[in-house]
Amino acid sequence: DAGITQSPRHKVTETGTPVTLRCHQTENHRYMYWYRQDPGHGLRLIHYSYGVKDTDKGEVSDGYSVSRSKTEDFLLTLESATSSQTSVYFCAISEGQTSGNTIYFGEGSWLTVV
Amino acid sequence: GENVEQHPSTLSVQEGDSAVIKCTYSDSASNYFPWYKQELGKRPQLIIDIRSNVGEKKDQRIAVTLNKTAKHFSLHITETQPEDSAVYFCAAYRSASKIIFGSGTRLSIRP
C-alpha cells in the first residue's frame, strides 16, 4: 500500500464548528487530492494540489478550503461544518504522468456532522 | 462537462460465472483508464488499468478492454469467487488534474 495516512479516521462534530482533516504521504508524490464519497455519487473531487502552495478546486469545493505547506501534507478544512458535509473523505496521491498516472487512496476519514 | 457513465449500478452473478462492467467516457483526450475495487469500509484499491495505446490487458481472472472509437472500456471478471464481492469504480484520466470517476457498480457473488 502507498504510504498515505489520514487523520482523524473518525470524527463526530457539531454543526457550525471548524474541522480539519489531515493527509500525510511518505511517497514524495507531486499531486494530492481530497475526494468525498457518498451513496449514489461515487467519488467526487473537492480540491487538489499540484505542488507546495499550488491548489485548485474540484467539482464540489464549496464550503471547503485546503492548504499544502509541505510536499507531504495536504489539509482539508471545513470552516463551518454542515450536515450535508457528513461523508467519507478520501485523500489520494499521484506522481502524474511521469510514473504512469496511478492514483493511490488513503484509508478514509469518516466525518459525521450533527 | 466531461463525465463517465458506469453500468450496471448493481450486478449479481452466480459464483463461477463471469461479470462484466462497462464504462463510457465523453472526453476523447482521456488516455488512461484504471479500475478500482472497494470492499465495505475500505479504501478503493487499483486492480487493473489500461492505457489508450492498448486494446486489452489481462491479469489472471481480470481483464479490461478499451474501444477508443466508441469511447468505452469494460472490466471482465471470470470464474467469480465470493471475495470478488465489492464495489467497482472505473475512471477516465486525461491529466493529473482531470480524472473522472464512474458512479460505481456493486457486485454480489451468489454462492
Coordinates of N, CA and C in Angstrom, one line a residue:
Chain A
D1 N 0.8 -1.2 0.0 CA 0.0 0.0 0.0 C 0.9 1.3 0.0
A2 N 0.4 2.3 -0.7 CA 1.1 3.6 -0.7 C 1.1 4.1 0.6
G3 N 2.2 4.9 1.0 CA 2.3 5.5 2.3 C 1.5 6.7 2.5
I4 N 0.2 6.5 2.7 CA -0.7 7.6 2.9 C -1.4 7.4 4.3
T5 N -1.4 8.4 5.1 CA -2.0 8.4 6.4 C -3.0 9.5 6.5
Q6 N -4.2 9.2 6.9 CA -5.3 10.2 7.1 C -5.6 10.3 8.6
S7 N -5.8 11.5 9.1 CA -6.2 11.7 10.4 C -7.2 12.9 10.6
P8 N -8.2 12.8 11.5 CA -8.5 11.6 12.2 C -9.2 10.6 11.2
R9 N -9.4 9.4 11.7 CA -10.1 8.4 10.9 C -11.6 8.5 11.1
H10 N -12.0 8.9 12.2 CA -13.4 9.0 12.6 C -13.5 10.3 13.4
K11 N -14.6 11.1 13.1 CA -14.8 12.3 13.9 C -16.3 12.6 13.8
V12 N -16.9 13.0 15.0 CA -18.2 13.5 15.1 C -18.1 14.9 15.6
T13 N -18.7 15.8 14.9 CA -18.6 17.2 15.2 C -20.0 17.9 15.1
E14 N -20.1 19.1 15.7 CA -21.4 19.8 15.7 C -21.4 20.8 14.5
T15 N -22.6 21.0 14.1 CA -22.9 22.0 13.0 C -22.3 23.3 13.4
G16 N -21.6 23.9 12.5 CA -21.0 25.3 12.7 C -19.6 25.3 13.2
T17 N -19.1 24.1 13.6 CA -17.7 24.1 14.1 C -16.7 23.9 13.0
P18 N -15.5 24.3 13.1 CA -14.5 24.1 12.1 C -13.9 22.7 12.3
V19 N -13.5 22.1 11.1 CA -13.0 20.7 11.2 C -11.8 20.7 10.2
T20 N -10.7 20.1 10.6 CA -9.6 19.9 9.7 C -9.2 18.5 9.6
L21 N -9.1 18.0 8.4 CA -8.6 16.6 8.1 C -7.2 16.7 7.5
R22 N -6.4 15.8 7.9 CA -5.0 15.8 7.5 C -4.7 14.6 6.7
C23 N -3.9 14.8 5.6 CA -3.4 13.7 4.8 C -1.9 13.9 4.8
H24 N -1.2 12.8 5.1 CA 0.2 12.8 5.1 C 0.7 11.6 4.2
Q25 N 1.7 12.0 3.3 CA 2.2 10.9 2.4 C 3.8 10.8 2.6
T26 N 4.3 9.6 2.4 CA 5.7 9.4 2.5 C 6.3 9.1 1.2
E27 N 5.5 9.3 0.1 CA 6.0 8.9 -1.3 C 6.6 10.0 -2.0
N28 N 6.5 11.2 -1.5 CA 7.0 12.4 -2.2 C 6.4 12.6 -3.6
H29 N 5.1 12.2 -3.6 CA 4.3 12.4 -4.9 C 3.9 13.9 -5.0
R30 N 3.9 14.3 -6.3 CA 3.6 15.7 -6.5 C 2.1 16.1 -6.3
Y31 N 1.2 15.2 -6.8 CA -0.2 15.5 -6.7 C -0.9 14.9 -5.5
M32 N -1.7 15.7 -4.9 CA -2.6 15.2 -3.8 C -4.0 15.7 -4.0
Y33 N -4.9 14.8 -3.5 CA -6.3 15.1 -3.8 C -7.2 14.8 -2.6
W34 N -8.3 15.5 -2.5 CA -9.3 15.2 -1.5 C -10.6 14.9 -2.2
Y35 N -11.2 13.7 -2.0 CA -12.4 13.3 -2.5 C -13.4 13.1 -1.4
R36 N -14.7 13.2 -1.7 CA -15.7 12.8 -0.8 C -16.5 11.7 -1.5
Q37 N -17.0 10.7 -0.7 CA -17.7 9.6 -1.2 C -19.0 9.5 -0.5
D38 N -20.1 9.6 -1.3 CA -21.5 9.5 -0.8 C -22.2 8.5 -1.6
P39 N -23.2 7.8 -1.0 CA -24.0 6.8 -1.7 C -24.6 7.4 -2.9
G40 N -24.5 6.7 -4.1 CA -25.1 7.2 -5.3 C -24.3 8.2 -6.1
H41 N -23.2 8.7 -5.5 CA -22.4 9.8 -6.1 C -21.0 9.3 -6.4
G42 N -20.6 8.2 -6.0 CA -19.2 7.8 -6.3 C -18.2 8.7 -5.6
L43 N -17.1 8.9 -6.2 CA -16.0 9.7 -5.7 C -16.1 11.1 -6.4
R44 N -16.2 12.1 -5.6 CA -16.2 13.5 -6.2 C -15.1 14.3 -5.6
L45 N -14.4 15.0 -6.5 CA -13.2 15.7 -6.2 C -13.6 17.0 -5.5
I46 N -12.9 17.3 -4.4 CA -13.2 18.5 -3.6 C -12.1 19.6 -4.0
H47 N -10.9 19.2 -3.8 CA -9.7 20.1 -4.2 C -8.6 19.2 -4.5
Y48 N -7.6 19.7 -5.2 CA -6.4 19.0 -5.4 C -5.2 20.0 -5.4
S49 N -4.0 19.4 -5.2 CA -2.8 20.2 -5.2 C -1.8 19.6 -6.2
Y50 N -1.1 20.5 -6.9 CA -0.1 20.0 -7.8 C 1.3 20.5 -7.4
G51 N 1.4 20.9 -6.1 CA 2.7 21.3 -5.6 C 2.5 22.1 -4.3
V52 N 3.6 22.3 -3.6 CA 3.5 23.2 -2.4 C 2.9 24.5 -2.7
K53 N 1.9 24.8 -2.0 CA 1.1 26.1 -2.1 C 0.4 26.2 -3.4
D54 N 0.3 25.1 -4.2 CA -0.4 25.1 -5.5 C -1.6 24.3 -5.4
T55 N -2.8 24.9 -5.3 CA -4.0 24.1 -5.2 C -5.0 24.6 -6.2
D56 N -6.1 23.8 -6.4 CA -7.1 24.2 -7.3 C -8.4 23.5 -6.9
K57 N -9.5 24.0 -7.3 CA -10.8 23.5 -6.9 C -11.2 22.3 -7.8
G58 N -12.0 21.4 -7.2 CA -12.7 20.3 -7.9 C -14.1 20.6 -8.1
E59 N -14.9 19.6 -8.3 CA -16.3 19.8 -8.7 C -17.2 20.1 -7.5
V60 N -16.8 19.8 -6.2 CA -17.6 20.1 -5.1 C -16.8 20.9 -4.0
S61 N -16.3 22.0 -4.4 CA -15.3 22.7 -3.5 C -16.0 23.7 -2.5
D62 N -17.3 24.0 -2.7 CA -18.0 25.0 -1.9 C -18.0 24.5 -0.4
G63 N -17.6 25.4 0.5 CA -17.6 25.0 1.9 C -16.3 24.4 2.4
Y64 N -15.4 24.2 1.5 CA -14.1 23.6 1.8 C -12.9 24.5 1.4
S65 N -11.8 24.4 2.2 CA -10.6 25.0 1.8 C -9.5 24.0 2.1
V66 N -8.3 24.3 1.4 CA -7.2 23.3 1.5 C -5.9 24.2 1.7
S67 N -4.9 23.5 2.2 CA -3.6 24.1 2.3 C -2.5 23.0 2.1
R68 N -1.4 23.4 1.5 CA -0.3 22.4 1.3 C 1.0 23.2 1.5
S69 N 1.5 23.2 2.7 CA 2.7 24.0 3.1 C 3.9 23.1 2.9
K70 N 3.7 21.8 2.9 CA 4.9 20.9 2.7 C 4.4 19.8 1.7
T71 N 5.4 19.2 1.0 CA 5.1 18.2 0.0 C 4.2 17.1 0.6
E72 N 4.6 16.7 1.8 CA 4.0 15.5 2.4 C 2.6 15.7 3.0
D73 N 2.2 17.0 3.2 CA 0.9 17.2 4.0 C -0.1 18.0 3.1
F74 N -1.3 17.6 3.2 CA -2.4 18.3 2.5 C -3.6 18.3 3.4
L75 N -4.0 19.5 3.8 CA -5.0 19.7 4.8 C -6.3 20.1 4.2
L76 N -7.4 19.5 4.6 CA -8.7 19.9 4.2 C -9.5 20.5 5.4
T77 N -10.0 21.7 5.2 CA -10.7 22.4 6.3 C -12.1 22.7 5.9
L78 N -13.0 22.3 6.8 CA -14.4 22.8 6.7 C -14.5 23.9 7.7
E79 N -14.7 25.1 7.2 CA -14.7 26.3 8.0 C -15.8 26.3 9.0
S80 N -17.0 25.9 8.6 CA -18.2 25.8 9.4 C -19.0 24.6 9.0
A81 N -18.8 23.5 9.7 CA -19.4 22.2 9.2 C -20.9 22.3 9.1
T82 N -21.4 21.6 8.1 CA -22.9 21.5 7.9 C -23.2 20.0 7.8
S83 N -24.5 19.7 8.0 CA -24.9 18.2 8.0 C -24.7 17.6 6.6
S84 N -24.7 18.5 5.6 CA -24.5 18.0 4.2 C -23.0 17.6 4.0
Q85 N -22.2 17.9 4.9 CA -20.8 17.5 4.8 C -20.4 16.2 5.5
T86 N -21.5 15.6 6.1 CA -21.3 14.3 6.6 C -21.0 13.4 5.4
S87 N -19.9 12.7 5.5 CA -19.4 11.9 4.4 C -18.1 11.1 4.8
V88 N -17.7 10.3 3.8 CA -16.4 9.7 3.9 C -15.4 10.5 3.0
Y89 N -14.3 10.9 3.6 CA -13.3 11.7 2.9 C -12.1 10.9 2.6
F90 N -11.7 10.8 1.3 CA -10.5 10.1 0.9 C -9.5 11.0 0.4
C91 N -8.3 10.9 0.9 CA -7.1 11.6 0.3 C -6.5 10.6 -0.7
A92 N -5.9 11.2 -1.8 CA -5.3 10.4 -2.8 C -4.0 11.1 -3.3
I93 N -3.1 10.3 -3.8 CA -1.8 10.8 -4.3 C -1.5 10.3 -5.6
S94 N -0.7 11.0 -6.4 CA -0.3 10.6 -7.7 C 1.0 11.3 -8.1
E95 N 1.8 10.6 -8.8 CA 3.0 11.3 -9.3 C 2.7 11.9 -10.6
G96 N 1.6 11.6 -11.2 CA 1.3 12.2 -12.5 C 1.8 11.3 -13.6
Q97 N 1.9 11.8 -14.8 CA 2.3 11.0 -15.9 C 3.7 10.5 -15.9
T98 N 4.6 11.1 -15.1 CA 5.9 10.6 -15.0 C 6.0 9.2 -14.5
S99 N 5.0 8.8 -13.7 CA 5.0 7.4 -13.2 C 3.8 6.6 -13.7
G100 N 3.2 7.1 -14.7 CA 2.1 6.3 -15.3 C 0.7 6.6 -14.7
N101 N 0.6 7.7 -14.0 CA -0.7 8.2 -13.6 C -1.4 7.5 -12.5
T102 N -0.9 6.5 -11.9 CA -1.6 5.7 -10.9 C -1.9 6.6 -9.7
I103 N -3.1 6.4 -9.3 CA -3.7 7.2 -8.1 C -3.9 6.2 -7.0
Y104 N -3.3 6.6 -5.8 CA -3.5 5.7 -4.6 C -4.3 6.5 -3.6
F105 N -5.1 5.7 -2.9 CA -6.0 6.3 -1.9 C -5.6 6.0 -0.5
G106 N -5.9 7.0 0.4 CA -5.7 6.7 1.8 C -6.9 5.9 2.3
E107 N -6.9 5.6 3.6 CA -7.8 4.7 4.2 C -9.2 5.4 4.5
G108 N -9.3 6.7 4.4 CA -10.5 7.4 4.5 C -10.7 8.0 5.9
S109 N -11.5 9.0 6.0 CA -11.9 9.7 7.2 C -13.4 9.8 7.2
W110 N -14.0 9.2 8.3 CA -15.4 9.2 8.4 C -15.8 10.4 9.2
L111 N -16.6 11.3 8.6 CA -17.0 12.6 9.3 C -18.5 12.6 9.5
T112 N -18.9 12.8 10.7 CA -20.4 13.0 10.9 C -20.6 14.3 11.6
V113 N -21.5 15.1 11.0 CA -21.8 16.5 11.5 C -23.2 16.4 12.0
V114 N -23.4 16.6 13.3 CA -24.7 16.5 14.0 C -25.2 17.9 14.4
Chain B
G1 N -20.1 19.1 -19.2 CA -18.7 18.8 -18.9 C -18.5 17.3 -19.2
E2 N -17.2 17.0 -19.0 CA -16.8 15.6 -19.1 C -17.5 14.7 -18.1
N3 N -17.8 13.5 -18.5 CA -18.4 12.6 -17.5 C -18.0 11.1 -17.9
V4 N -18.2 10.3 -16.9 CA -18.0 8.8 -17.1 C -19.3 8.1 -16.6
E5 N -19.9 7.4 -17.5 CA -21.1 6.6 -17.2 C -20.7 5.2 -16.9
Q6 N -21.2 4.6 -15.8 CA -20.8 3.3 -15.5 C -22.1 2.4 -15.3
H7 N -22.1 1.3 -15.9 CA -23.3 0.4 -15.9 C -22.9 -1.1 -15.7
P8 N -23.6 -1.9 -15.0 CA -24.8 -1.5 -14.3 C -24.4 -0.9 -12.9
S9 N -25.4 -0.4 -12.2 CA -25.1 0.1 -10.8 C -25.0 -1.1 -9.8
T10 N -25.8 -2.1 -10.1 CA -25.7 -3.3 -9.3 C -25.7 -4.5 -10.2
L11 N -25.0 -5.6 -9.7 CA -24.8 -6.8 -10.5 C -24.7 -8.0 -9.6
S12 N -25.5 -9.0 -9.9 CA -25.4 -10.2 -9.1 C -25.2 -11.4 -10.0
V13 N -24.2 -12.1 -9.7 CA -23.8 -13.3 -10.6 C -23.6 -14.5 -9.7
Q14 N -23.8 -15.7 -10.3 CA -23.6 -16.9 -9.6 C -22.1 -17.1 -9.5
E15 N -21.7 -17.7 -8.4 CA -20.2 -18.0 -8.2 C -19.8 -18.9 -9.4
G16 N -18.6 -18.5 -9.9 CA -18.1 -19.3 -11.0 C -18.4 -18.7 -12.4
D17 N -19.5 -17.9 -12.4 CA -19.8 -17.2 -13.7 C -19.0 -15.9 -13.9
S18 N -19.1 -15.3 -15.1 CA -18.4 -14.1 -15.4 C -19.2 -12.9 -15.1
A19 N -18.5 -11.8 -14.8 CA -19.1 -10.5 -14.6 C -18.5 -9.4 -15.5
V20 N -19.3 -8.6 -16.1 CA -18.8 -7.5 -17.0 C -19.4 -6.2 -16.5
I21 N -18.6 -5.2 -16.4 CA -19.0 -3.9 -16.0 C -18.4 -2.9 -17.1
K22 N -19.3 -2.0 -17.6 CA -18.9 -1.2 -18.7 C -18.9 0.3 -18.3
C23 N -18.0 1.0 -18.8 CA -17.9 2.5 -18.6 C -17.8 3.2 -20.0
T24 N -18.5 4.3 -20.1 CA -18.4 5.1 -21.3 C -17.9 6.5 -20.9
Y25 N -17.0 7.0 -21.6 CA -16.4 8.4 -21.3 C -16.7 9.3 -22.4
S26 N -16.7 10.6 -22.1 CA -17.0 11.6 -23.1 C -15.8 12.4 -23.6
D27 N -14.7 12.5 -22.8 CA -13.5 13.2 -23.1 C -12.6 12.4 -24.0
S28 N -12.6 12.7 -25.3 CA -11.8 11.9 -26.2 C -10.3 12.0 -26.0
A29 N -9.9 13.0 -25.1 CA -8.4 13.2 -24.8 C -8.0 12.3 -23.6
S30 N -9.0 11.6 -23.0 CA -8.6 10.6 -22.0 C -7.6 9.6 -22.5
N31 N -6.6 9.3 -21.6 CA -5.6 8.4 -22.1 C -5.2 7.3 -21.2
Y32 N -5.9 7.2 -20.0 CA -5.6 6.2 -19.0 C -6.8 5.9 -18.3
F33 N -7.0 4.5 -18.1 CA -8.3 4.1 -17.6 C -8.1 3.0 -16.5
P34 N -8.1 3.4 -15.2 CA -8.0 2.5 -14.1 C -9.3 1.9 -13.6
W35 N -9.2 0.8 -13.0 CA -10.4 0.2 -12.3 C -10.0 0.0 -10.8
Y36 N -10.9 0.4 -10.0 CA -10.7 0.2 -8.5 C -11.7 -0.7 -7.9
K37 N -11.3 -1.4 -6.9 CA -12.2 -2.3 -6.1 C -12.3 -1.7 -4.7
Q38 N -13.5 -1.6 -4.2 CA -13.6 -1.1 -2.9 C -14.5 -2.0 -2.0
E39 N -13.9 -2.7 -1.1 CA -14.6 -3.5 -0.1 C -15.2 -2.6 0.9
L40 N -16.2 -3.2 1.6 CA -17.0 -2.4 2.6 C -16.1 -1.8 3.7
G41 N -16.2 -0.5 3.8 CA -15.4 0.2 4.9 C -13.9 0.4 4.6
K42 N -13.5 0.0 3.3 CA -12.1 0.1 3.0 C -11.9 1.2 1.9
R43 N -10.6 1.4 1.6 CA -10.3 2.4 0.5 C -10.4 1.7 -0.8
P44 N -10.6 2.5 -1.9 CA -10.6 2.0 -3.2 C -9.1 1.6 -3.5
Q45 N -9.0 0.4 -4.1 CA -7.7 -0.1 -4.5 C -7.6 -0.5 -6.0
L46 N -6.6 0.0 -6.6 CA -6.4 -0.3 -8.0 C -6.2 -1.8 -8.3
I47 N -7.0 -2.3 -9.2 CA -6.9 -3.7 -9.5 C -6.4 -4.0 -11.0
I48 N -6.6 -3.1 -11.9 CA -6.1 -3.2 -13.2 C -6.3 -1.8 -13.9
D49 N -5.4 -1.5 -14.9 CA -5.5 -0.3 -15.6 C -5.1 -0.5 -17.1
I50 N -5.5 0.4 -17.9 CA -5.2 0.3 -19.3 C -4.9 1.6 -19.9
R51 N -3.9 1.7 -20.8 CA -3.6 3.0 -21.4 C -4.2 3.0 -22.8
S52 N -4.3 4.2 -23.4 CA -5.0 4.4 -24.6 C -4.3 3.8 -25.8
N53 N -3.1 3.3 -25.7 CA -2.4 2.7 -26.8 C -2.5 1.2 -26.8
V54 N -3.4 0.7 -25.9 CA -3.5 -0.8 -25.7 C -5.0 -1.1 -25.8
G55 N -5.4 -2.2 -26.5 CA -6.8 -2.5 -26.6 C -7.3 -3.5 -25.5
E56 N -6.4 -4.3 -24.9 CA -6.8 -5.2 -23.9 C -5.7 -5.5 -23.0
K57 N -6.0 -5.8 -21.8 CA -5.0 -6.2 -20.8 C -5.6 -7.2 -19.8
K58 N -4.8 -8.2 -19.5 CA -5.3 -9.2 -18.6 C -4.4 -9.5 -17.5
D59 N -5.0 -9.8 -16.3 CA -4.2 -10.2 -15.1 C -5.0 -11.3 -14.4
Q60 N -4.6 -12.5 -14.7 CA -5.3 -13.7 -14.1 C -6.8 -13.7 -14.5
R61 N -7.7 -13.6 -13.5 CA -9.1 -13.6 -13.8 C -9.7 -12.3 -14.2
I62 N -8.9 -11.3 -14.2 CA -9.4 -9.9 -14.5 C -8.9 -9.5 -15.8
A63 N -9.7 -8.8 -16.6 CA -9.3 -8.3 -17.9 C -10.0 -6.9 -18.1
V64 N -9.4 -6.1 -18.9 CA -10.0 -4.8 -19.3 C -9.8 -4.7 -20.8
T65 N -10.9 -4.2 -21.4 CA -10.8 -3.9 -22.8 C -11.2 -2.5 -23.1
L66 N -10.6 -1.9 -24.1 CA -10.8 -0.5 -24.4 C -11.1 -0.3 -25.9
N67 N -12.2 0.4 -26.2 CA -12.6 0.7 -27.5 C -12.6 2.3 -27.6
K68 N -11.5 2.8 -28.1 CA -11.3 4.2 -28.2 C -12.3 4.9 -29.2
T69 N -12.6 4.2 -30.2 CA -13.5 4.8 -31.2 C -14.9 5.0 -30.6
A70 N -15.4 4.0 -29.9 CA -16.7 4.1 -29.2 C -16.6 4.8 -27.9
K71 N -15.4 5.0 -27.4 CA -15.1 5.7 -26.1 C -15.8 4.9 -24.9
H72 N -15.5 3.6 -24.9 CA -15.9 2.8 -23.8 C -14.9 1.8 -23.4
F73 N -14.9 1.4 -22.2 CA -14.0 0.3 -21.7 C -14.7 -0.5 -20.7
S74 N -14.3 -1.8 -20.6 CA -15.1 -2.7 -19.8 C -14.1 -3.5 -18.9
L75 N -14.7 -3.9 -17.7 CA -14.0 -4.8 -16.8 C -14.6 -6.2 -16.9
H76 N -13.8 -7.2 -17.1 CA -14.3 -8.6 -17.1 C -13.7 -9.4 -16.0
I77 N -14.5 -10.0 -15.2 CA -14.0 -10.9 -14.2 C -14.6 -12.3 -14.5
T78 N -13.7 -13.2 -14.7 CA -14.1 -14.6 -14.9 C -14.0 -15.5 -13.7
E79 N -14.7 -16.6 -13.7 CA -14.7 -17.6 -12.6 C -14.8 -16.8 -11.3
T80 N -15.9 -16.1 -11.1 CA -16.1 -15.2 -9.9 C -16.1 -16.0 -8.7
Q81 N -15.6 -15.4 -7.6 CA -15.5 -16.0 -6.3 C -16.1 -15.1 -5.3
P82 N -16.4 -15.6 -4.1 CA -17.1 -14.7 -3.1 C -16.3 -13.5 -2.8
E83 N -15.0 -13.6 -2.8 CA -14.1 -12.4 -2.4 C -14.2 -11.3 -3.5
D84 N -14.8 -11.6 -4.6 CA -14.9 -10.6 -5.7 C -16.1 -9.6 -5.3
S85 N -16.9 -10.0 -4.4 CA -18.0 -9.1 -4.0 C -17.4 -7.8 -3.4
A86 N -17.8 -6.7 -4.0 CA -17.3 -5.4 -3.7 C -18.0 -4.3 -4.6
V87 N -17.6 -3.1 -4.4 CA -18.0 -2.0 -5.3 C -16.8 -1.7 -6.2
Y88 N -17.1 -1.7 -7.5 CA -16.0 -1.4 -8.5 C -16.2 -0.1 -9.2
F89 N -15.1 0.7 -9.3 CA -15.2 2.0 -9.9 C -14.3 2.1 -11.1
C90 N -14.8 2.7 -12.2 CA -13.9 3.0 -13.3 C -13.5 4.4 -13.2
A91 N -12.5 4.8 -14.0 CA -12.1 6.2 -14.1 C -11.5 6.5 -15.5
A92 N -11.7 7.7 -15.9 CA -11.0 8.1 -17.2 C -10.1 9.3 -16.8
Y93 N -8.9 9.2 -17.2 CA -7.8 10.2 -16.8 C -7.3 10.9 -18.1
R94 N -7.4 12.2 -18.0 CA -6.8 13.0 -19.1 C -5.5 13.6 -18.7
S95 N -5.4 14.0 -17.5 CA -4.2 14.5 -16.9 C -4.4 14.4 -15.4
A96 N -3.3 14.7 -14.6 CA -3.4 14.6 -13.2 C -4.5 15.5 -12.6
S97 N -4.9 16.5 -13.3 CA -5.9 17.4 -12.8 C -7.3 17.1 -13.4
K98 N -7.4 16.1 -14.3 CA -8.6 15.8 -15.0 C -8.9 14.3 -14.9
I99 N -9.4 13.9 -13.8 CA -9.7 12.5 -13.5 C -11.2 12.4 -13.2
I100 N -11.9 11.6 -13.9 CA -13.4 11.5 -13.7 C -13.7 10.0 -13.3
F101 N -14.4 9.9 -12.2 CA -14.7 8.5 -11.8 C -16.2 8.2 -12.2
G102 N -16.4 6.9 -12.5 CA -17.8 6.5 -12.6 C -18.5 6.4 -11.3
S103 N -19.8 6.1 -11.3 CA -20.5 6.2 -10.0 C -20.5 4.8 -9.3
G104 N -19.9 3.8 -9.8 CA -19.7 2.6 -9.1 C -20.7 1.5 -9.5
T105 N -20.2 0.2 -9.3 CA -21.0 -0.9 -9.5 C -20.9 -1.8 -8.3
R106 N -22.0 -2.2 -7.7 CA -22.0 -3.1 -6.6 C -22.1 -4.5 -7.1
L107 N -21.1 -5.3 -7.0 CA -21.1 -6.7 -7.5 C -21.3 -7.6 -6.3
S108 N -22.3 -8.5 -6.5 CA -22.5 -9.5 -5.5 C -22.4 -10.9 -6.1
I109 N -21.7 -11.8 -5.4 CA -21.5 -13.1 -5.9 C -22.4 -14.1 -5.1
R110 N -23.3 -14.7 -5.8 CA -24.2 -15.7 -5.1 C -23.6 -17.0 -5.0
P111 N -23.6 -17.6 -3.8 CA -23.0 -19.0 -3.6 C -23.8 -20.1 -4.4

